[in-house]
Coordinates of C-alpha atoms in Angstrom, one line a residue:
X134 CA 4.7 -83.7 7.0
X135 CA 3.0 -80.8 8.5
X136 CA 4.4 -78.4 6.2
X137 CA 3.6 -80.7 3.3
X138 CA -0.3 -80.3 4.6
X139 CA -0.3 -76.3 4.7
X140 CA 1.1 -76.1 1.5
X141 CA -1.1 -78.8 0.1
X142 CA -4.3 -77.3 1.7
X143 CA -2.9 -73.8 0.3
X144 CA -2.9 -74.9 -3.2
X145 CA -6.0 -76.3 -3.1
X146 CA -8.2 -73.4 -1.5
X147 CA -6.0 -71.9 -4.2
X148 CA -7.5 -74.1 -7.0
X149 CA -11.0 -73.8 -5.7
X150 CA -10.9 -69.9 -5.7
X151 CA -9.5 -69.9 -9.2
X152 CA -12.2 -72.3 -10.1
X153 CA -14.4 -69.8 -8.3
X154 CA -13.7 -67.1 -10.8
X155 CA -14.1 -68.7 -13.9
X156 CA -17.1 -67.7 -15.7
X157 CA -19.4 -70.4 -16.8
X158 CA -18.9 -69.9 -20.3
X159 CA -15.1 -70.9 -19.8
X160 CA -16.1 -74.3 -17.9
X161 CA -17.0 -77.3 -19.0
X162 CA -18.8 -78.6 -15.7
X163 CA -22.3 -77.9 -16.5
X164 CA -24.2 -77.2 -20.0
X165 CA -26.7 -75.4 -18.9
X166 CA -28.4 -74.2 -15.6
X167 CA -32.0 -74.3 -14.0
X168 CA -33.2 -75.4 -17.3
X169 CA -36.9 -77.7 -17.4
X170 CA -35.8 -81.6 -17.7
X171 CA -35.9 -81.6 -22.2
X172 CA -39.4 -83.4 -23.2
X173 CA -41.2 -84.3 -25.7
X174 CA -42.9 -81.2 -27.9
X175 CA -46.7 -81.2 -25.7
X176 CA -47.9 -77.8 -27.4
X177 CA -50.7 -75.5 -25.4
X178 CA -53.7 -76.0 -27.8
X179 CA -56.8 -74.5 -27.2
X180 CA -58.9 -75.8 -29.6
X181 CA -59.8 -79.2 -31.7
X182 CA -59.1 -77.9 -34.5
X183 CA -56.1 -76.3 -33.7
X184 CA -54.3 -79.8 -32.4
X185 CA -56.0 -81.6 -35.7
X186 CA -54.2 -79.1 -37.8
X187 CA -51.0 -78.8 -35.4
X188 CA -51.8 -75.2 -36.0
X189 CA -50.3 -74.3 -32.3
X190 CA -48.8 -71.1 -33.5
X191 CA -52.6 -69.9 -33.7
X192 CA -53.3 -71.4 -29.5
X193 CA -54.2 -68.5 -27.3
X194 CA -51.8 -70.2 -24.8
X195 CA -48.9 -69.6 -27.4
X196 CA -47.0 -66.3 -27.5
X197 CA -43.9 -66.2 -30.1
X198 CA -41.0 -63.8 -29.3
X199 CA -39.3 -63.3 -32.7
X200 CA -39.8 -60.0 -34.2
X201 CA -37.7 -57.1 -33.7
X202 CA -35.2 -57.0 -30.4
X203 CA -32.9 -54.4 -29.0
X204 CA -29.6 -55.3 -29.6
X205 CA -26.0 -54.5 -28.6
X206 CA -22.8 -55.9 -30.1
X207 CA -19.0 -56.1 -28.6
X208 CA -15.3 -57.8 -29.8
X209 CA -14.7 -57.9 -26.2
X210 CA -16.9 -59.2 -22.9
X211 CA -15.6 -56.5 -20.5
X212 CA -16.7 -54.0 -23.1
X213 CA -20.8 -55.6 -22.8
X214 CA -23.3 -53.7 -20.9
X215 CA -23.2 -55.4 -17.2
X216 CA -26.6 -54.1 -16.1
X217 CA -28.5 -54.0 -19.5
X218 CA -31.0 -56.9 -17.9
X219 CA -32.5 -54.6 -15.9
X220 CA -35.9 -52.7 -17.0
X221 CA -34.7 -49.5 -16.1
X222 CA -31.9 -49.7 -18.2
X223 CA -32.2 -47.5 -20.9
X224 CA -31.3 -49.0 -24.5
X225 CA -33.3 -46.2 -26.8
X226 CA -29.8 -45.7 -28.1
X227 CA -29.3 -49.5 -29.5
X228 CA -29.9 -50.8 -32.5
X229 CA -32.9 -53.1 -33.9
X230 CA -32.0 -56.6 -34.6
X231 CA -34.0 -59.6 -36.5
X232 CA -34.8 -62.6 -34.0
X233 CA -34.3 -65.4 -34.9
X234 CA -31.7 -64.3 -37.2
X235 CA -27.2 -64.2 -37.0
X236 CA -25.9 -61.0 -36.4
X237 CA -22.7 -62.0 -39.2
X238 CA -25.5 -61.8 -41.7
X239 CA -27.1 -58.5 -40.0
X240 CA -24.0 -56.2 -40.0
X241 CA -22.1 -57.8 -36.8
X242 CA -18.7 -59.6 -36.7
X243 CA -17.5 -62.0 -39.6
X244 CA -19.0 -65.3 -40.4
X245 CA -16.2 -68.3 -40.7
X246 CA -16.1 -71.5 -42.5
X247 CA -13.8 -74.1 -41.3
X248 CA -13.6 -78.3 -41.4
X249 CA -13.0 -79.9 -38.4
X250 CA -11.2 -77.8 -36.6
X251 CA -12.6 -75.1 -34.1
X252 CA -13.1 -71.3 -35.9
X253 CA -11.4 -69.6 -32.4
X254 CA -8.4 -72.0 -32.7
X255 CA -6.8 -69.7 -35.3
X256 CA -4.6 -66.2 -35.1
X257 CA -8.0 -64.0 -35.8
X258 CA -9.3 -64.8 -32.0
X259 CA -5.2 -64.8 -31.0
X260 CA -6.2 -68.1 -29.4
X261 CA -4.8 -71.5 -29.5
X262 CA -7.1 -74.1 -28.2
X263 CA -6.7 -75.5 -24.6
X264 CA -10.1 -77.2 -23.5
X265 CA -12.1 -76.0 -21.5
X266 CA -11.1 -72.9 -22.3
X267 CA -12.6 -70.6 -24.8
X268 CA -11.3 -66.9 -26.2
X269 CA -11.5 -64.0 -24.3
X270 CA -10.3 -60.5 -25.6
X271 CA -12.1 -61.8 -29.1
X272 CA -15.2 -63.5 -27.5
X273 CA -17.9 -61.5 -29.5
X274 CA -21.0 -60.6 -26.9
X275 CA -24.5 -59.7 -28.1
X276 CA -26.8 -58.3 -25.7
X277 CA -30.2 -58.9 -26.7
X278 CA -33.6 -57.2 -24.7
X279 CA -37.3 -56.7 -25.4
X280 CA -40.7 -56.7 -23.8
X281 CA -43.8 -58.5 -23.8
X282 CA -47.3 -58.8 -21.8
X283 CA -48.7 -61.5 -21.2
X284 CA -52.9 -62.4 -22.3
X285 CA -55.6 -61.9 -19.1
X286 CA -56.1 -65.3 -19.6
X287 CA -52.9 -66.6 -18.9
X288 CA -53.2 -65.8 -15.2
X289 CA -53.2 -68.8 -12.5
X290 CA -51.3 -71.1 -15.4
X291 CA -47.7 -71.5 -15.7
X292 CA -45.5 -70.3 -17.9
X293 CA -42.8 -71.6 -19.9
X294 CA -39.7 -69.6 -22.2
X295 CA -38.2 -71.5 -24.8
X296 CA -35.3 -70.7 -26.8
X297 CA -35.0 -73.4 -29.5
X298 CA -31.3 -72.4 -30.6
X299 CA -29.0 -69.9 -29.7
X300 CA -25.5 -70.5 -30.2
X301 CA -23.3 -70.4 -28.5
X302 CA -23.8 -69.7 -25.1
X303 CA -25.8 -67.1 -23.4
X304 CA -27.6 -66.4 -20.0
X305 CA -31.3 -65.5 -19.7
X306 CA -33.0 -62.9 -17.4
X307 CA -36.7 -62.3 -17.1
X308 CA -37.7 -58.4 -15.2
X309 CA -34.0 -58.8 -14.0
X310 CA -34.2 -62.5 -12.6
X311 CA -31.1 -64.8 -13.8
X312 CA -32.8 -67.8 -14.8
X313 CA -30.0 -69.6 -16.0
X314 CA -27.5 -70.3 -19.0
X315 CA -27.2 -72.9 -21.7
X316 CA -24.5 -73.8 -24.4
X317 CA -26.2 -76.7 -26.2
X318 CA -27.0 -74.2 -28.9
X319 CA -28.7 -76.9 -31.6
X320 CA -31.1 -78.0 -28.6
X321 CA -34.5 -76.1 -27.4
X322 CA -33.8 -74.8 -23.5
X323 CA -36.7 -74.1 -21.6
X324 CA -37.3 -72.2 -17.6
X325 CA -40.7 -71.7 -15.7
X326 CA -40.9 -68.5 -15.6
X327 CA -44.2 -68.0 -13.6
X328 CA -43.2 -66.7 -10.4
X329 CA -41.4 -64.5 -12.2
X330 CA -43.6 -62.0 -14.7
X331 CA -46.2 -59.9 -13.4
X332 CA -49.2 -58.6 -15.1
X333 CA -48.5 -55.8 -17.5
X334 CA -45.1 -55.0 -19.2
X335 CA -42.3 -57.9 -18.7
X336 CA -39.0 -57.4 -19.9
X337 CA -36.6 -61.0 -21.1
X338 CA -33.0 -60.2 -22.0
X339 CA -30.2 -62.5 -23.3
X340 CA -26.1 -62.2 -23.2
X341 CA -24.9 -64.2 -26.2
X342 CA -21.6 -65.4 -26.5
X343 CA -19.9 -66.4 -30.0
X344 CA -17.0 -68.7 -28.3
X345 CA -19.0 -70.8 -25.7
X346 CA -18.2 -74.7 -26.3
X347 CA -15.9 -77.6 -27.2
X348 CA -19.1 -79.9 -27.9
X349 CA -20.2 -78.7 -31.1
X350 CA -17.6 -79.0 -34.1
X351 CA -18.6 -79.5 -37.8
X352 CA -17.6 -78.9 -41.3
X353 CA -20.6 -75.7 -41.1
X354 CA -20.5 -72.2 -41.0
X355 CA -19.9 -70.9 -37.6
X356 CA -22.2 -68.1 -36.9
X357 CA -23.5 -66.5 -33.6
X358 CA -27.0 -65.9 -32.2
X359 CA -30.7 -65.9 -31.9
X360 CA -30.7 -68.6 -35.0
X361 CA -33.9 -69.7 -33.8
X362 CA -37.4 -69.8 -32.4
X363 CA -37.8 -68.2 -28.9
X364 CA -41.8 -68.1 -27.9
X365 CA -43.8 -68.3 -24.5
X366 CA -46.4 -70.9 -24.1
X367 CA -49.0 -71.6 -21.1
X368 CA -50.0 -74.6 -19.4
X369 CA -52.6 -75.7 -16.7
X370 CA -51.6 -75.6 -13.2
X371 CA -51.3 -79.8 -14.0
X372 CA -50.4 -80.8 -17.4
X373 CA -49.6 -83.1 -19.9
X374 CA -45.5 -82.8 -19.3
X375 CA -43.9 -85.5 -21.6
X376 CA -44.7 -88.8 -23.5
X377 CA -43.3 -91.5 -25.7
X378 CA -45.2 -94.0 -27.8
X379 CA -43.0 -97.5 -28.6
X380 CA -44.8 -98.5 -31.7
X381 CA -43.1 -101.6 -33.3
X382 CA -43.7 -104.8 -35.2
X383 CA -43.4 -108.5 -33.7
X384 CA -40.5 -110.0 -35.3
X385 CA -41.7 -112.7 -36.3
X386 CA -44.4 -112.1 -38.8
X387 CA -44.4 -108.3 -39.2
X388 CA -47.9 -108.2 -39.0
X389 CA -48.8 -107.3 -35.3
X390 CA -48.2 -103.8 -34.0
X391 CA -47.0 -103.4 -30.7
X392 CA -48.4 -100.0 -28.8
X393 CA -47.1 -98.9 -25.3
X394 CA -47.1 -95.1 -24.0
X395 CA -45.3 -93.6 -21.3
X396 CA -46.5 -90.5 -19.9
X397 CA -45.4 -87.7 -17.2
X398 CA -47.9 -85.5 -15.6
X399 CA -46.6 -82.7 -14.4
X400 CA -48.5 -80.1 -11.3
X401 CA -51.1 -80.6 -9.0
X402 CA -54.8 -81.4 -9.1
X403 CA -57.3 -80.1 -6.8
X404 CA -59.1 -83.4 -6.8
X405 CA -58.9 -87.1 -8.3
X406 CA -57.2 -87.0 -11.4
X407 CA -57.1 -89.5 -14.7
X408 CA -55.0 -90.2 -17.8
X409 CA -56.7 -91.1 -20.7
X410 CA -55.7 -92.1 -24.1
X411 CA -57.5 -93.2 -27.2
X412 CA -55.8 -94.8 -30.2
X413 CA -57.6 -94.2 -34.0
X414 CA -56.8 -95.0 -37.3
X415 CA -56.9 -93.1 -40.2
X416 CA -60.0 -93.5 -40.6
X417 CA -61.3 -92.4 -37.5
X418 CA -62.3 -95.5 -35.7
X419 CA -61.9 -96.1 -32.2
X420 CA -59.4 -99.2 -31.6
X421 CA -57.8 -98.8 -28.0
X422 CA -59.3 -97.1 -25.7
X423 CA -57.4 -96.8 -21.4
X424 CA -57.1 -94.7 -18.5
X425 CA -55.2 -94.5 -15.5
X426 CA -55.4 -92.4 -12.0
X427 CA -53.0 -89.7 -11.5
X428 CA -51.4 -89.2 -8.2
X429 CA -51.0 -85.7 -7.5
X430 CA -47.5 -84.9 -6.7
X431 CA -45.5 -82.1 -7.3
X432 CA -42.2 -83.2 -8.7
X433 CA -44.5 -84.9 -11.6
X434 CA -46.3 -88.4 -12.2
X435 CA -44.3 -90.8 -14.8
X436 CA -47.4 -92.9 -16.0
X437 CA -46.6 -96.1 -18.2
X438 CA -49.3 -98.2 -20.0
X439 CA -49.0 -101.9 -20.3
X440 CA -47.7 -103.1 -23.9
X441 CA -51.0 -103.9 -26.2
X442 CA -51.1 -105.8 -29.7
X443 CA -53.2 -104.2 -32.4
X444 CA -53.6 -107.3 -35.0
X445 CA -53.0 -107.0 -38.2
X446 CA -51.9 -103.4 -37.7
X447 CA -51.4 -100.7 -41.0
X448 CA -47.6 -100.5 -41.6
X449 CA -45.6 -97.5 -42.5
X450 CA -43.0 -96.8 -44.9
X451 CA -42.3 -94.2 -47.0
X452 CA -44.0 -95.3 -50.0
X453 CA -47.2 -95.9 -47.3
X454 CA -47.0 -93.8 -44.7
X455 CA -49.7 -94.6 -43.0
X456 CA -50.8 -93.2 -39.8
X457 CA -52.2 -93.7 -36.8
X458 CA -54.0 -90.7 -34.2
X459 CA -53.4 -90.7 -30.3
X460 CA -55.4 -88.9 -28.2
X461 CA -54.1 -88.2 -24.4
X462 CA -56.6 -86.2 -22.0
X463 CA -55.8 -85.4 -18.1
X464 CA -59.3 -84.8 -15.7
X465 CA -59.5 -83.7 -13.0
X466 CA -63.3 -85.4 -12.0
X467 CA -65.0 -85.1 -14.9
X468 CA -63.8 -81.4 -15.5
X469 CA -61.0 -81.4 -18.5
X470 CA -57.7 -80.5 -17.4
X471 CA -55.4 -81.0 -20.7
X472 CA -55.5 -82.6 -23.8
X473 CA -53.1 -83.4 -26.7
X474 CA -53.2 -85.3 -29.9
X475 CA -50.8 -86.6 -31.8
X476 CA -50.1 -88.9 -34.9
X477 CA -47.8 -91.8 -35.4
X478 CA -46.4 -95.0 -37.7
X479 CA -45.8 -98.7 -36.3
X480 CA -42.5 -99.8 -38.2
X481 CA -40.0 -101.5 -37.4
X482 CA -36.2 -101.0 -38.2
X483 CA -32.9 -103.3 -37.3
X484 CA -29.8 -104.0 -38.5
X485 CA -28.7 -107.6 -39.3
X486 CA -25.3 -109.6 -39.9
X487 CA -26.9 -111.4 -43.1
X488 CA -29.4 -108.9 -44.6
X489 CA -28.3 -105.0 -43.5
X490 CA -30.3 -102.6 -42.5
X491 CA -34.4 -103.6 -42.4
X492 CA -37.5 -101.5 -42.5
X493 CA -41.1 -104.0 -41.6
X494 CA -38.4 -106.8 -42.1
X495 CA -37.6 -105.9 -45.7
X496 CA -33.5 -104.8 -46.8
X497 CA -33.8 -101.1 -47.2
X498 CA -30.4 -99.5 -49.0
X499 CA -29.9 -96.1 -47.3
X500 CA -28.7 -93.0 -49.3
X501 CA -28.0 -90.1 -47.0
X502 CA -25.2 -87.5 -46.6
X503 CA -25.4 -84.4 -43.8
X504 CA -27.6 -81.9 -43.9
X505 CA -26.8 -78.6 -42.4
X506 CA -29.2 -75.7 -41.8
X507 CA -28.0 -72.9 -43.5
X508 CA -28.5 -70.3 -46.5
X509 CA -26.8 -67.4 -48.7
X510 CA -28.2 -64.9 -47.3
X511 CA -30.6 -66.2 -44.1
X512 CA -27.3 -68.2 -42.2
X513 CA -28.6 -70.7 -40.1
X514 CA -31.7 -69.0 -39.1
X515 CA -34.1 -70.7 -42.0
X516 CA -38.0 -70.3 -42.4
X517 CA -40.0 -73.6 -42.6
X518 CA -40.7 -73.2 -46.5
X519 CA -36.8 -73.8 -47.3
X520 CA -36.4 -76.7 -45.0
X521 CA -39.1 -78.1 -46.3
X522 CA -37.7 -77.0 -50.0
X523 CA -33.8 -78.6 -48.9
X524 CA -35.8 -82.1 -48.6
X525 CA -37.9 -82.0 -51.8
X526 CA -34.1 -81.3 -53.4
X527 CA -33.0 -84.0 -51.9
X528 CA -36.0 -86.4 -52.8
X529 CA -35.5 -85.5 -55.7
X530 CA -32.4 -86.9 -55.8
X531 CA -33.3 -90.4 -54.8
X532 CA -31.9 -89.6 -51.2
X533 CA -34.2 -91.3 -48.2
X534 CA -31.7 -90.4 -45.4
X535 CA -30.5 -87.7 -43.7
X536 CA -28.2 -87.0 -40.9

């Protein structure tokens, strides 16, 4: 019995030191690590016009990183530059690469089609698949690294780095600080960053793996990279940190709306803080109007407003969409702290045993097929105007959903 023991406890400090040593791109324990809880979009405005417009590209609280980034490309991870993170690194020597943007379509590696199957489980990676694990002697690595400065005005705020897709998994530094990794590459990932930059020059770098994940497997091109958005944004030291409006129909009659918002405050106030909302039609006019006190904690406040009917409430569809205009404001006394608008439709959809699918109560026949993000000559890394141009096509053609 007592050798049985040793050698049981043997093998399994044996297990946990192999475990030990397995990078995190090879496990499939975690998905990402120190990343912000995800959220609702709550962009930095800094004006009323700005949040009317949703113009928050144009805030003074917004900084975009895409542009031009250093970059360095390898078939191999032991061939990557280990210390490239660092500031004193010196990278004159790299090339310039597109962000967002693939590196197959900029010169870098080879872009594959496949089915359902996974693009590394094939002799070109000399890989067979074995989950968790992914490729290693072909595991493409892209090292990515740039600078930035942040505004005057940003200082005493926090603030945030987003990477809105990156595929397929990479680690993040900012001035040489690990803040984490991520291999949800079709999901934003965000990290505070504020104790972290410094006034002046501030350098972010990114190690990209191609091979990173089991999760994601679609009849698509496979392609690696910065594919899209990566920006900074600032917040107060308490802001507005997520929401979520429920606005439905009664069941009954389809005429009443039903209006409830749930709201998380994130940060500390220096004194007695409120929520505020403020609901307004189309038109403009007022027609709900609360508040709430904030309790200032800082892991965050989760706020939820009591359910409220608005009678005889504007429905949407697509043939009306109709909309409605929320207002949410956080003071701190009567001094305001943050602020953010947004606009919504009450509908309601179910699905029934007799009728199908229903939209305000009426049978709705769907028409949809998959949509996938990608172009010719861009990959997966598209501009807004051909989204936008991919659903005209598809109205076009008489189709009303997409997945």
């Amino acid at each position: 019995f007592l050798h049985s023991l040793i050698v049981g406890i043997f093998f399994g400090v044996g297990r946990l030191s192999a475990q030990a040593t397995v990078p995190e791109w090879q496990s499939q324990y975690a998905i990402g690590k120190n990343k912000l809880r995800p959220h609702t979009y709550v962009w930095p405005y800094d004006k009323a016009t700005n949040i009317r417009q949703g113009d928050y590209e144009n805030s003074r609280y917004y900084m975009s990183l895409n542009g031009r980034w250093k970059f360095s490309w390898v078939k191999n991870p032991d061939n990557r530059p280990k210390d490239f993170y660092k500031p004193g690194y010196y990278t004159g020597g790299w090339a310039d690469i597109k962000v967002p943007g693939n590196w197959e379509r900029q010169g870098y590696g080879t872009a594959i089609y496949v089915n359902e199957s996974y693009e590394f489980d094939d002799p070109l990676f000399n890989f067979k698949k074995n989950p968790p694990l992914v490729p290693y002697d072909e595991n493409e690595v892209g090292s990515y690294r740039r600078s930035f400065t942040l505004p005057l005005d940003w200082k005493d705020r926090r603030t945030v780095i987003c990477c809105e897709g990156v595929t397929s998994f990479y680690y993040i530094w900012v001035n040489e600080h690990l803040l984490g990794y991520n291999q949800g590459s079709k999901t934003p990932a965000e990290w505070d960053i504020t104790p972290y930059v410094k006034e002046g020059e501030n350098t972010v770098a990114l190690e990209v793996y191609r091979a990173g994940s089991y999760l994601e497997c679609q009849d698509m091109w496979r392609l690696s990279g910065i594919e899209r958005d990566i920006y900074l944004y600032s917040t107060p030291k308490q802001y507005i940190a997520d929401y979520q409006v429920t606005s439905t129909l009664d069941k009954e009659t389809y005429t009443d709306g039903l209006f409830a918002l749930e709201t998380t405050i994130g940060g500390e106030a220096e004194g007695a803080a409120t929520l505020s909302y403020r609901l307004e039609d189309a038109c403009g006019k007022t027609i709900l109007e609360k508040d709430c006190p904030v309790q200032s904690k800082e892991s965050g406040n989760f706020i939820f407003f009591e359910k409220e009917t608005l009678p005889k409430v504007k429905r949407w569809s697509a043939e009306h969409p109709y909309l409605y205009t929320l207002h949410t404001a956080v003071y701190d006394g009567r001094k305001l702290v943050d602020t953010y608008e947004t606009v919504f439709g009450v509908r309601t959809c179910e699905f029934t045993s007799d009728r199908g699918f229903l939209l305000n109560g009426k049978p709705l026949k769907l028409k949809g097929f998959c949509l996938h993000q990608d172009d010719a000559s861009l990959g997966t890394a598209l501009p807004l105007r051909s989204m936008e141009r991919k659903l005209e096509i598809c109205k076009e053609y008489g189709v009303n959903a997409i997945r």
